[in-house]
Amino acid sequence: MNKNTSLVLIILASAATGVAVWALLHFTAPRGQGPRQSANYVANLTNSNADLWDQAVEKVKADRGEPAGGHAAADIPPELRHYDDKHWFLATQVAEVRKRNIQTCQDFVDLAAMIERGEIVAVPAVTDKYILFGVGAKADEDSFSRYEGQHSIELYNEAQLRDGYRRLDDMRAQLRNEIANLKVQLVALKKGAHRKHSELQKQITSRQQELASTDEHKALLDQFYGQPDSREKLFRDYESLQALANNFGGRSYDLNNSPDRQAMKINLLRSLRPEAFKVLEEIATDYHRTFDRPLPVSSLVRPEQYQYALNKVNRNAVLIDTPPHSTGLAFDIDYRYMSAGEQSFLMTELARMKDEGRIEVLRERNANYHVFVFVGGTRPSDELITASLDEASVPVKEANHLTKEAAKVKSKPQKARNTNPKSKARKRR
């Protein structure tokens, strides 16, 4: 290698290192400042409002010059604390679903249909008064699917279904061949080759697990596409989703394109029922008027399928038959960056709305205020809440899919709102 060649290689290596460092600094959020939000995520969420988005993020994260989030010394009103029976909080929300016979969304296909029917409306990603701060950040690029019995069944048209089966058959054949070849190598090993024996056995086990997973995948396709009625329904679901993808929010999405699928999921997740959207706007308006900052909203509607995906990375995600966020009536407010004064103001407003019977609310230790809106502005009866306790008998914390760091913040133990969860309700009436 001559000197000129060496010099060129050194320059290229330096440039590559510089680009890597720039990318690390540019796209990685500082520790404690929330997760990295990729340029694609922001672009998909904001469309043409990039400048407004940047300004809103800057205001949300601005240093208050005093402790913020869980470190701020804000007094928590009893209305935002847990009941003595912690299941009462979830049961109240389940009771509203029963009372109003509210349809929940199990997957993105359900959510898309509810949006088409006007039951759920799109929420702008950013305005002067609020910003969707992390909504849809965990949306993946996977194919759209129906969610049945905690299983995801891909949506295909007829041609795609044939291709799907072909890929599965090819994968199964490849894995079987690899397992057979590895077993031949295992048998041919000389005595005493313990390390090589262990390595080969691990590879065989890994391939066998992949094969078992592939077989299960094929069995699911057989189960749901093998019956004429079920197959035709899935084909119709795909056609309906394709029609929405052709024109959703003034944009067209290609369901065969991974980034487009992710973008569409992100924008499906920025939705709420009109009743909840109205309350969100009211809270955001009051907060913005008082502090000249946009209200950071970290979660809106979440289909059960998305909720279960969140549970894989955060075990605090609520897994019950009727997760509150799947109704489109729940949203979360992120208080990580708020001063004690900001938090006190918001909690006073939320407590007032709860006392009026308009919402259920909880200050969560993972830096969120979880807000659930009652459709008619009336709290369900104690009898209906009691009847809903069994369904709500799971851990009551919900995932904050925006950040894991916030969940680590220590806060003072919260006292129960009252010793008898029914006494306050009777007083309210």
Tab-separated table of C-alpha atoms in Angstrom:
chain	number	residue	atom	x	y	z
A	1	MET	CA	0.000	0.000	0.000
A	2	ASN	CA	1.554	3.377	-1.059
A	3	LYS	CA	1.538	6.581	0.979
A	4	ASN	CA	-1.200	8.229	-1.094
A	5	THR	CA	-3.523	5.254	-0.590
A	6	SER	CA	-2.819	5.257	3.146
A	7	LEU	CA	-3.571	8.974	3.359
A	8	VAL	CA	-6.913	8.532	1.560
A	9	LEU	CA	-7.904	5.713	3.912
A	10	ILE	CA	-7.040	7.812	6.967
A	11	ILE	CA	-9.136	10.717	5.657
A	12	LEU	CA	-12.095	8.436	4.919
A	13	ALA	CA	-11.873	6.822	8.345
A	14	SER	CA	-11.762	10.219	10.036
A	15	ALA	CA	-14.755	11.411	8.049
A	16	ALA	CA	-16.715	8.284	8.914
A	17	THR	CA	-15.882	8.713	12.577
A	18	GLY	CA	-16.962	12.342	12.439
A	19	VAL	CA	-20.263	11.431	10.838
A	20	ALA	CA	-20.845	8.714	13.430
A	21	VAL	CA	-20.134	11.121	16.299
A	22	TRP	CA	-22.382	13.775	14.756
A	23	ALA	CA	-25.186	11.256	14.344
A	24	LEU	CA	-24.782	10.097	17.933
A	25	LEU	CA	-24.952	13.646	19.264
A	26	HIS	CA	-27.673	14.752	16.899
A	27	PHE	CA	-30.124	11.895	17.255
A	28	THR	CA	-29.518	10.655	20.801
A	29	ALA	CA	-31.383	12.475	23.561
A	30	PRO	CA	-29.415	13.399	26.705
A	31	ARG	CA	-29.814	10.992	29.591
A	32	GLY	CA	-32.960	11.808	31.533
A	33	GLN	CA	-34.386	13.820	28.640
A	34	GLY	CA	-36.687	11.146	27.288
A	35	PRO	CA	-36.193	8.701	24.428
A	36	ARG	CA	-34.670	9.274	21.061
A	37	GLN	CA	-37.328	10.314	18.562
A	38	SER	CA	-36.112	9.611	15.054
A	39	ALA	CA	-36.423	12.130	12.277
A	40	ASN	CA	-38.817	9.733	10.518
A	41	TYR	CA	-41.062	9.537	13.581
A	42	VAL	CA	-41.280	13.316	13.887
A	43	ALA	CA	-41.832	13.727	10.136
A	44	ASN	CA	-44.608	11.131	10.121
A	45	LEU	CA	-46.313	12.745	13.086
A	46	THR	CA	-45.971	16.403	12.205
A	47	ASN	CA	-46.103	16.567	8.402
A	48	SER	CA	-45.651	20.259	7.595
A	49	ASN	CA	-45.505	21.526	11.204
A	50	ALA	CA	-41.829	20.787	11.880
A	51	ASP	CA	-41.004	24.336	13.035
A	52	LEU	CA	-43.975	24.486	15.395
A	53	TRP	CA	-43.031	21.028	16.675
A	54	ASP	CA	-39.436	22.092	17.433
A	55	GLN	CA	-40.641	25.212	19.237
A	56	ALA	CA	-43.136	23.194	21.282
A	57	VAL	CA	-40.507	20.603	22.287
A	58	GLU	CA	-38.147	23.382	23.336
A	59	LYS	CA	-40.815	24.921	25.568
A	60	VAL	CA	-41.799	21.567	27.090
A	61	LYS	CA	-38.185	20.687	27.963
A	62	ALA	CA	-37.089	24.188	28.993
A	63	ASP	CA	-35.213	24.353	32.295
A	64	ARG	CA	-37.511	25.758	34.974
A	65	GLY	CA	-34.620	26.623	37.283
A	66	GLU	CA	-36.101	24.365	39.959
A	67	PRO	CA	-36.792	20.656	40.516
A	68	ALA	CA	-39.192	19.176	37.983
A	69	GLY	CA	-41.245	16.036	37.458
A	70	GLY	CA	-41.135	13.526	40.289
A	71	HIS	CA	-38.461	15.580	42.059
A	72	ALA	CA	-40.730	18.625	42.406
A	73	ALA	CA	-42.352	19.103	45.807
A	74	ALA	CA	-45.943	19.259	44.605
A	75	ASP	CA	-48.791	18.338	46.967
A	76	ILE	CA	-50.988	15.625	45.463
A	77	PRO	CA	-54.727	16.205	45.967
A	78	PRO	CA	-56.678	13.194	47.293
A	79	GLU	CA	-58.599	13.064	44.001
A	80	LEU	CA	-55.409	12.072	42.167
A	81	ARG	CA	-54.362	9.379	44.655
A	82	HIS	CA	-55.308	5.727	44.649
A	83	TYR	CA	-58.430	4.527	46.368
A	84	ASP	CA	-57.974	2.231	49.339
A	85	ASP	CA	-58.988	-0.584	46.964
A	86	LYS	CA	-56.632	0.139	44.090
A	87	HIS	CA	-58.781	-1.907	41.703
A	88	TRP	CA	-61.573	0.663	42.123
A	89	PHE	CA	-59.734	3.042	39.783
A	90	LEU	CA	-59.714	0.621	36.859
A	91	ALA	CA	-63.164	-0.731	37.721
A	92	THR	CA	-64.606	2.781	37.395
A	93	GLN	CA	-63.365	2.969	33.810
A	94	VAL	CA	-64.553	-0.547	32.978
A	95	ALA	CA	-67.952	0.373	34.431
A	96	GLU	CA	-68.235	3.325	32.042
A	97	VAL	CA	-67.592	1.003	29.107
A	98	ARG	CA	-70.359	-1.311	30.305
A	99	LYS	CA	-72.719	1.553	31.058
A	100	ARG	CA	-72.367	3.120	27.602
A	101	ASN	CA	-71.743	-0.133	25.692
A	102	ILE	CA	-68.596	1.453	24.290
A	103	GLN	CA	-66.791	-0.390	21.523
A	104	THR	CA	-63.078	-0.844	22.102
A	105	CYS	CA	-60.471	-1.388	19.409
A	106	GLN	CA	-58.547	-4.648	19.478
A	107	ASP	CA	-56.170	-3.788	16.661
A	108	PHE	CA	-55.288	-1.127	14.112
A	109	VAL	CA	-57.926	-2.471	11.724
A	110	ASP	CA	-60.636	-1.851	14.319
A	111	LEU	CA	-59.212	1.606	14.982
A	112	ALA	CA	-59.200	2.454	11.280
A	113	ALA	CA	-62.848	1.394	10.973
A	114	MET	CA	-63.844	3.520	13.981
A	115	ILE	CA	-62.086	6.526	12.451
A	116	GLU	CA	-63.891	5.967	9.140
A	117	ARG	CA	-67.230	5.869	10.993
A	118	GLY	CA	-66.406	9.106	12.817
A	119	GLU	CA	-66.487	7.501	16.269
A	120	ILE	CA	-62.881	8.531	16.850
A	121	VAL	CA	-61.337	11.728	15.493
A	122	ALA	CA	-57.793	12.716	14.566
A	123	VAL	CA	-55.878	14.888	17.034
A	124	PRO	CA	-53.399	17.380	15.504
A	125	ALA	CA	-49.828	16.436	16.412
A	126	VAL	CA	-48.952	19.919	17.643
A	127	THR	CA	-50.712	23.223	18.255
A	128	ASP	CA	-49.896	26.269	20.353
A	129	LYS	CA	-51.754	24.641	23.252
A	130	TYR	CA	-50.499	21.036	23.250
A	131	ILE	CA	-48.058	18.593	21.665
A	132	LEU	CA	-48.349	14.832	21.187
A	133	PHE	CA	-45.132	14.042	22.987
A	134	GLY	CA	-44.331	10.388	22.267
A	135	VAL	CA	-47.697	9.224	20.923
A	136	GLY	CA	-47.113	6.261	18.618
A	137	ALA	CA	-43.381	6.114	19.329
A	138	LYS	CA	-43.514	2.312	19.629
A	139	ALA	CA	-45.400	1.741	16.367
A	140	ASP	CA	-43.621	-0.886	14.277
A	141	GLU	CA	-43.264	-1.553	10.545
A	142	ASP	CA	-44.921	-4.987	10.661
A	143	SER	CA	-47.787	-5.873	8.356
A	144	PHE	CA	-51.246	-4.921	9.567
A	145	SER	CA	-52.963	-7.816	11.276
A	146	ARG	CA	-56.098	-8.838	13.134
A	147	TYR	CA	-55.669	-9.506	16.836
A	148	GLU	CA	-57.490	-12.636	17.966
A	149	GLY	CA	-56.911	-14.403	21.263
A	150	GLN	CA	-53.566	-12.637	21.776
A	151	HIS	CA	-52.456	-13.826	18.320
A	152	SER	CA	-51.755	-11.533	15.375
A	153	ILE	CA	-53.002	-12.797	12.005
A	154	GLU	CA	-51.547	-10.906	9.043
A	155	LEU	CA	-53.958	-9.307	6.609
A	156	TYR	CA	-53.426	-10.414	3.021
A	157	ASN	CA	-55.135	-10.322	-0.311
A	158	GLU	CA	-55.210	-13.601	-2.263
A	159	ALA	CA	-51.876	-13.087	-4.011
A	160	GLN	CA	-50.132	-12.056	-0.806
A	161	LEU	CA	-51.558	-15.077	1.012
A	162	ARG	CA	-50.030	-17.401	-1.589
A	163	ASP	CA	-46.693	-15.604	-1.228
A	164	GLY	CA	-46.937	-15.843	2.554
A	165	TYR	CA	-47.468	-19.591	2.449
A	166	ARG	CA	-44.585	-19.980	-0.016
A	167	ARG	CA	-42.211	-18.057	2.239
A	168	LEU	CA	-43.228	-20.148	5.227
A	169	ASP	CA	-42.703	-23.395	3.307
A	170	ASP	CA	-39.290	-22.224	2.106
A	171	MET	CA	-38.306	-21.238	5.635
A	172	ARG	CA	-39.439	-24.554	7.099
A	173	ALA	CA	-37.507	-26.510	4.451
A	174	GLN	CA	-34.387	-24.424	5.050
A	175	LEU	CA	-34.546	-24.892	8.808
A	176	ARG	CA	-35.069	-28.658	8.490
A	177	ASN	CA	-32.013	-28.905	6.215
A	178	GLU	CA	-29.894	-26.848	8.594
A	179	ILE	CA	-30.965	-28.994	11.560
A	180	ALA	CA	-30.154	-32.191	9.628
A	181	ASN	CA	-26.704	-30.896	8.614
A	182	LEU	CA	-25.911	-29.804	12.161
A	183	LYS	CA	-26.897	-33.220	13.485
A	184	VAL	CA	-24.574	-34.871	10.958
A	185	GLN	CA	-21.727	-32.658	12.186
A	186	LEU	CA	-22.623	-33.540	15.769
A	187	VAL	CA	-22.457	-37.284	15.104
A	188	ALA	CA	-19.113	-36.920	13.292
A	189	LEU	CA	-17.429	-35.175	16.213
A	190	LYS	CA	-14.475	-36.909	17.816
A	191	LYS	CA	-14.608	-37.833	21.476
A	192	GLY	CA	-13.510	-35.069	23.805
A	193	ALA	CA	-14.668	-32.198	21.549
A	194	HIS	CA	-16.942	-30.922	24.288
A	195	ARG	CA	-16.804	-27.266	23.328
A	196	LYS	CA	-17.694	-27.933	19.682
A	197	HIS	CA	-20.395	-30.355	20.812
A	198	SER	CA	-21.963	-27.657	23.002
A	199	GLU	CA	-21.829	-25.074	20.198
A	200	LEU	CA	-23.501	-27.411	17.704
A	201	GLN	CA	-26.172	-28.396	20.214
A	202	LYS	CA	-26.981	-24.729	20.862
A	203	GLN	CA	-27.321	-24.119	17.123
A	204	ILE	CA	-29.599	-27.149	16.744
A	205	THR	CA	-31.782	-25.987	19.641
A	206	SER	CA	-31.998	-22.484	18.169
A	207	ARG	CA	-33.027	-23.797	14.732
A	208	GLN	CA	-35.583	-26.134	16.311
A	209	GLN	CA	-37.127	-23.215	18.166
A	210	GLU	CA	-37.306	-21.217	14.930
A	211	LEU	CA	-38.921	-24.178	13.191
A	212	ALA	CA	-41.489	-24.571	15.968
A	213	SER	CA	-42.322	-20.860	15.732
A	214	THR	CA	-42.664	-21.110	11.949
A	215	ASP	CA	-44.921	-24.154	12.288
A	216	GLU	CA	-47.121	-22.257	14.755
A	217	HIS	CA	-47.299	-19.340	12.322
A	218	LYS	CA	-48.436	-21.634	9.528
A	219	ALA	CA	-50.985	-23.295	11.830
A	220	LEU	CA	-52.458	-19.857	12.601
A	221	LEU	CA	-52.772	-19.050	8.905
A	222	ASP	CA	-54.430	-22.435	8.340
A	223	GLN	CA	-56.833	-21.781	11.209
A	224	PHE	CA	-57.977	-18.349	10.049
A	225	TYR	CA	-57.530	-18.553	6.276
A	226	GLY	CA	-58.449	-22.235	5.990
A	227	GLN	CA	-62.167	-21.626	6.547
A	228	PRO	CA	-64.029	-19.897	3.659
A	229	ASP	CA	-66.040	-17.505	5.856
A	230	SER	CA	-63.048	-16.467	7.947
A	231	ARG	CA	-60.835	-16.112	4.866
A	232	GLU	CA	-63.341	-13.893	3.059
A	233	LYS	CA	-63.740	-11.685	6.125
A	234	LEU	CA	-59.987	-11.211	6.365
A	235	PHE	CA	-59.839	-10.360	2.659
A	236	ARG	CA	-62.597	-7.759	3.193
A	237	ASP	CA	-60.709	-6.303	6.159
A	238	TYR	CA	-57.660	-5.921	3.956
A	239	GLU	CA	-59.694	-4.182	1.245
A	240	SER	CA	-61.192	-1.756	3.782
A	241	LEU	CA	-57.774	-0.945	5.199
A	242	GLN	CA	-56.388	-0.492	1.691
A	243	ALA	CA	-59.188	1.960	0.879
A	244	LEU	CA	-58.353	4.038	3.955
A	245	ALA	CA	-54.621	3.859	3.187
A	246	ASN	CA	-55.278	5.340	-0.260
A	247	ASN	CA	-56.458	8.551	1.396
A	248	PHE	CA	-55.903	8.912	5.129
A	249	GLY	CA	-55.558	12.438	6.434
A	250	GLY	CA	-54.822	13.712	2.964
A	251	ARG	CA	-51.968	11.269	2.457
A	252	SER	CA	-51.594	7.940	0.652
A	253	TYR	CA	-49.863	4.963	2.286
A	254	ASP	CA	-48.474	1.870	0.569
A	255	LEU	CA	-49.363	-1.164	2.695
A	256	ASN	CA	-46.561	-3.129	1.008
A	257	ASN	CA	-43.982	-0.591	2.187
A	258	SER	CA	-42.607	-0.977	5.737
A	259	PRO	CA	-41.969	2.739	6.486
A	260	ASP	CA	-45.423	3.606	5.132
A	261	ARG	CA	-47.045	1.028	7.410
A	262	GLN	CA	-45.266	2.497	10.412
A	263	ALA	CA	-46.232	6.040	9.396
A	264	MET	CA	-49.874	5.048	9.045
A	265	LYS	CA	-49.882	3.347	12.451
A	266	ILE	CA	-48.378	6.450	14.070
A	267	ASN	CA	-51.117	8.609	12.621
A	268	LEU	CA	-53.856	6.145	13.557
A	269	LEU	CA	-52.643	6.356	17.163
A	270	ARG	CA	-53.074	10.116	17.337
A	271	SER	CA	-56.837	9.768	17.780
A	272	LEU	CA	-59.450	10.156	20.497
A	273	ARG	CA	-63.195	10.069	20.923
A	274	PRO	CA	-64.641	13.590	20.538
A	275	GLU	CA	-65.719	13.704	24.199
A	276	ALA	CA	-62.161	13.044	25.367
A	277	PHE	CA	-60.663	15.418	22.814
A	278	LYS	CA	-62.876	18.214	24.128
A	279	VAL	CA	-61.615	17.691	27.690
A	280	LEU	CA	-57.996	17.505	26.491
A	281	GLU	CA	-58.360	20.821	24.686
A	282	GLU	CA	-59.947	22.419	27.757
A	283	ILE	CA	-57.071	21.329	30.013
A	284	ALA	CA	-54.465	22.340	27.424
A	285	THR	CA	-56.028	25.774	26.949
A	286	ASP	CA	-55.963	26.523	30.690
A	287	TYR	CA	-52.380	25.269	31.049
A	288	HIS	CA	-51.152	27.235	28.022
A	289	ARG	CA	-52.921	30.405	29.147
A	290	THR	CA	-51.262	30.202	32.552
A	291	PHE	CA	-47.722	29.054	31.657
A	292	ASP	CA	-47.350	29.854	27.942
A	293	ARG	CA	-46.287	26.261	27.275
A	294	PRO	CA	-47.940	23.507	25.236
A	295	LEU	CA	-49.368	20.641	27.268
A	296	PRO	CA	-47.300	17.456	26.609
A	297	VAL	CA	-49.660	14.542	25.874
A	298	SER	CA	-47.881	11.172	25.875
A	299	SER	CA	-50.671	8.762	24.942
A	300	LEU	CA	-54.092	8.748	23.288
A	301	VAL	CA	-55.989	5.742	21.930
A	302	ARG	CA	-54.113	2.441	22.131
A	303	PRO	CA	-55.566	-0.716	20.521
A	304	GLU	CA	-55.271	-3.849	22.654
A	305	GLN	CA	-52.751	-5.227	20.150
A	306	TYR	CA	-50.525	-2.176	20.684
A	307	GLN	CA	-51.074	-2.399	24.441
A	308	TYR	CA	-49.791	-5.972	24.486
A	309	ALA	CA	-46.779	-4.940	22.403
A	310	LEU	CA	-46.017	-2.256	25.000
A	311	ASN	CA	-46.259	-4.862	27.743
A	312	LYS	CA	-43.320	-6.709	26.182
A	313	VAL	CA	-41.047	-3.750	26.929
A	314	ASN	CA	-42.856	-2.439	30.023
A	315	ARG	CA	-44.642	-4.946	32.240
A	316	ASN	CA	-46.706	-2.169	33.832
A	317	ALA	CA	-48.963	-1.947	30.765
A	318	VAL	CA	-52.510	-2.833	31.800
A	319	LEU	CA	-53.615	-6.170	30.374
A	320	ILE	CA	-57.331	-6.643	31.002
A	321	ASP	CA	-60.250	-7.359	28.692
A	322	THR	CA	-61.003	-3.644	28.456
A	323	PRO	CA	-57.794	-1.560	28.710
A	324	PRO	CA	-58.894	2.084	29.233
A	325	HIS	CA	-56.843	3.423	26.329
A	326	SER	CA	-58.510	1.000	23.894
A	327	THR	CA	-61.782	2.903	24.368
A	328	GLY	CA	-60.460	6.164	22.935
A	329	LEU	CA	-61.637	7.921	26.116
A	330	ALA	CA	-58.258	7.982	27.885
A	331	PHE	CA	-55.177	10.126	27.455
A	332	ASP	CA	-51.976	10.694	29.443
A	333	ILE	CA	-50.316	13.993	30.336
A	334	ASP	CA	-46.537	13.923	30.794
A	335	TYR	CA	-45.362	15.904	33.829
A	336	ARG	CA	-41.628	14.990	33.692
A	337	TYR	CA	-40.477	18.523	32.922
A	338	MET	CA	-43.082	20.442	34.943
A	339	SER	CA	-42.266	22.515	37.999
A	340	ALA	CA	-44.148	22.106	41.272
A	341	GLY	CA	-46.289	25.107	40.383
A	342	GLU	CA	-47.257	23.686	36.998
A	343	GLN	CA	-48.084	20.316	38.494
A	344	SER	CA	-50.131	21.867	41.299
A	345	PHE	CA	-52.112	23.914	38.779
A	346	LEU	CA	-52.849	20.889	36.601
A	347	MET	CA	-53.729	18.632	39.523
A	348	THR	CA	-56.125	21.259	40.906
A	349	GLU	CA	-57.868	21.446	37.521
A	350	LEU	CA	-58.026	17.656	37.195
A	351	ALA	CA	-59.318	17.293	40.764
A	352	ARG	CA	-62.078	19.796	40.026
A	353	MET	CA	-63.140	17.858	36.925
A	354	LYS	CA	-63.151	14.640	38.916
A	355	ASP	CA	-65.282	16.153	41.666
A	356	GLU	CA	-67.699	17.314	38.978
A	357	GLY	CA	-67.999	13.687	37.830
A	358	ARG	CA	-66.525	14.387	34.385
A	359	ILE	CA	-63.344	12.296	34.598
A	360	GLU	CA	-61.440	9.618	36.465
A	361	VAL	CA	-57.804	10.544	37.026
A	362	LEU	CA	-54.646	9.282	38.681
A	363	ARG	CA	-51.194	10.728	39.178
A	364	GLU	CA	-48.937	7.871	38.136
A	365	ARG	CA	-45.388	7.464	39.369
A	366	ASN	CA	-44.162	7.009	35.804
A	367	ALA	CA	-44.586	10.756	35.248
A	368	ASN	CA	-48.100	10.730	33.815
A	369	TYR	CA	-51.528	11.950	34.760
A	370	HIS	CA	-53.883	9.306	33.403
A	371	VAL	CA	-57.201	10.912	32.451
A	372	PHE	CA	-60.343	8.958	31.532
A	373	VAL	CA	-63.367	10.910	30.325
A	374	PHE	CA	-66.961	9.919	31.133
A	375	VAL	CA	-69.032	10.272	27.974
A	376	GLY	CA	-72.036	12.023	29.522
A	377	GLY	CA	-70.099	13.868	32.204
A	378	THR	CA	-71.578	11.513	34.822
A	379	ARG	CA	-69.681	8.993	36.901
A	380	PRO	CA	-70.930	5.352	36.851
A	381	SER	CA	-72.849	4.170	39.904
A	382	ASP	CA	-71.080	2.427	42.775
A	383	GLU	CA	-73.112	-0.706	42.026
A	384	LEU	CA	-71.830	-0.883	38.464
A	385	ILE	CA	-68.268	-0.175	39.608
A	386	THR	CA	-68.503	-2.956	42.171
A	387	ALA	CA	-69.753	-5.332	39.475
A	388	SER	CA	-66.679	-4.436	37.394
A	389	LEU	CA	-64.088	-5.134	40.090
A	390	ASP	CA	-63.350	-8.686	38.952
A	391	GLU	CA	-62.353	-7.534	35.480
A	392	ALA	CA	-60.155	-4.811	36.951
A	393	SER	CA	-58.320	-7.089	39.396
A	394	VAL	CA	-54.875	-6.668	37.825
A	395	PRO	CA	-51.922	-4.350	38.594
A	396	VAL	CA	-53.236	-0.836	38.166
A	397	LYS	CA	-50.133	0.906	36.800
A	398	GLU	CA	-50.137	1.647	33.095
A	399	ALA	CA	-47.174	1.896	30.770
A	400	ASN	CA	-45.671	5.224	29.870
A	401	HIS	CA	-44.387	4.150	26.480
A	402	LEU	CA	-42.559	7.439	26.061
A	403	THR	CA	-39.875	6.786	28.663
A	404	LYS	CA	-38.434	4.236	31.016
A	405	GLU	CA	-36.271	6.744	32.866
A	406	ALA	CA	-39.259	8.519	34.352
A	407	ALA	CA	-40.513	5.308	35.869
A	408	LYS	CA	-37.346	5.150	37.987
A	409	VAL	CA	-38.024	8.488	39.699
A	410	LYS	CA	-38.817	7.968	43.365
A	411	SER	CA	-41.811	9.800	44.766
A	412	LYS	CA	-43.341	9.941	48.194
A	413	PRO	CA	-45.832	7.187	49.048
A	414	GLN	CA	-49.377	8.171	48.199
A	415	LYS	CA	-52.084	7.799	50.787
A	416	ALA	CA	-55.364	6.246	49.808
A	417	ARG	CA	-57.948	8.718	48.663
A	418	ASN	CA	-60.374	7.456	51.266
A	419	THR	CA	-60.815	4.318	53.349
A	420	ASN	CA	-64.150	3.500	51.768
A	421	PRO	CA	-64.175	4.022	47.988
A	422	LYS	CA	-67.941	4.408	48.007
A	423	SER	CA	-68.180	7.145	50.633
A	424	LYS	CA	-66.892	9.938	48.383
A	425	ALA	CA	-69.186	8.861	45.569
A	426	ARG	CA	-72.225	9.001	47.865
A	427	LYS	CA	-71.172	12.434	49.070
A	428	ARG	CA	-70.802	13.625	45.472
A	429	ARG	CA	-74.330	12.588	44.615
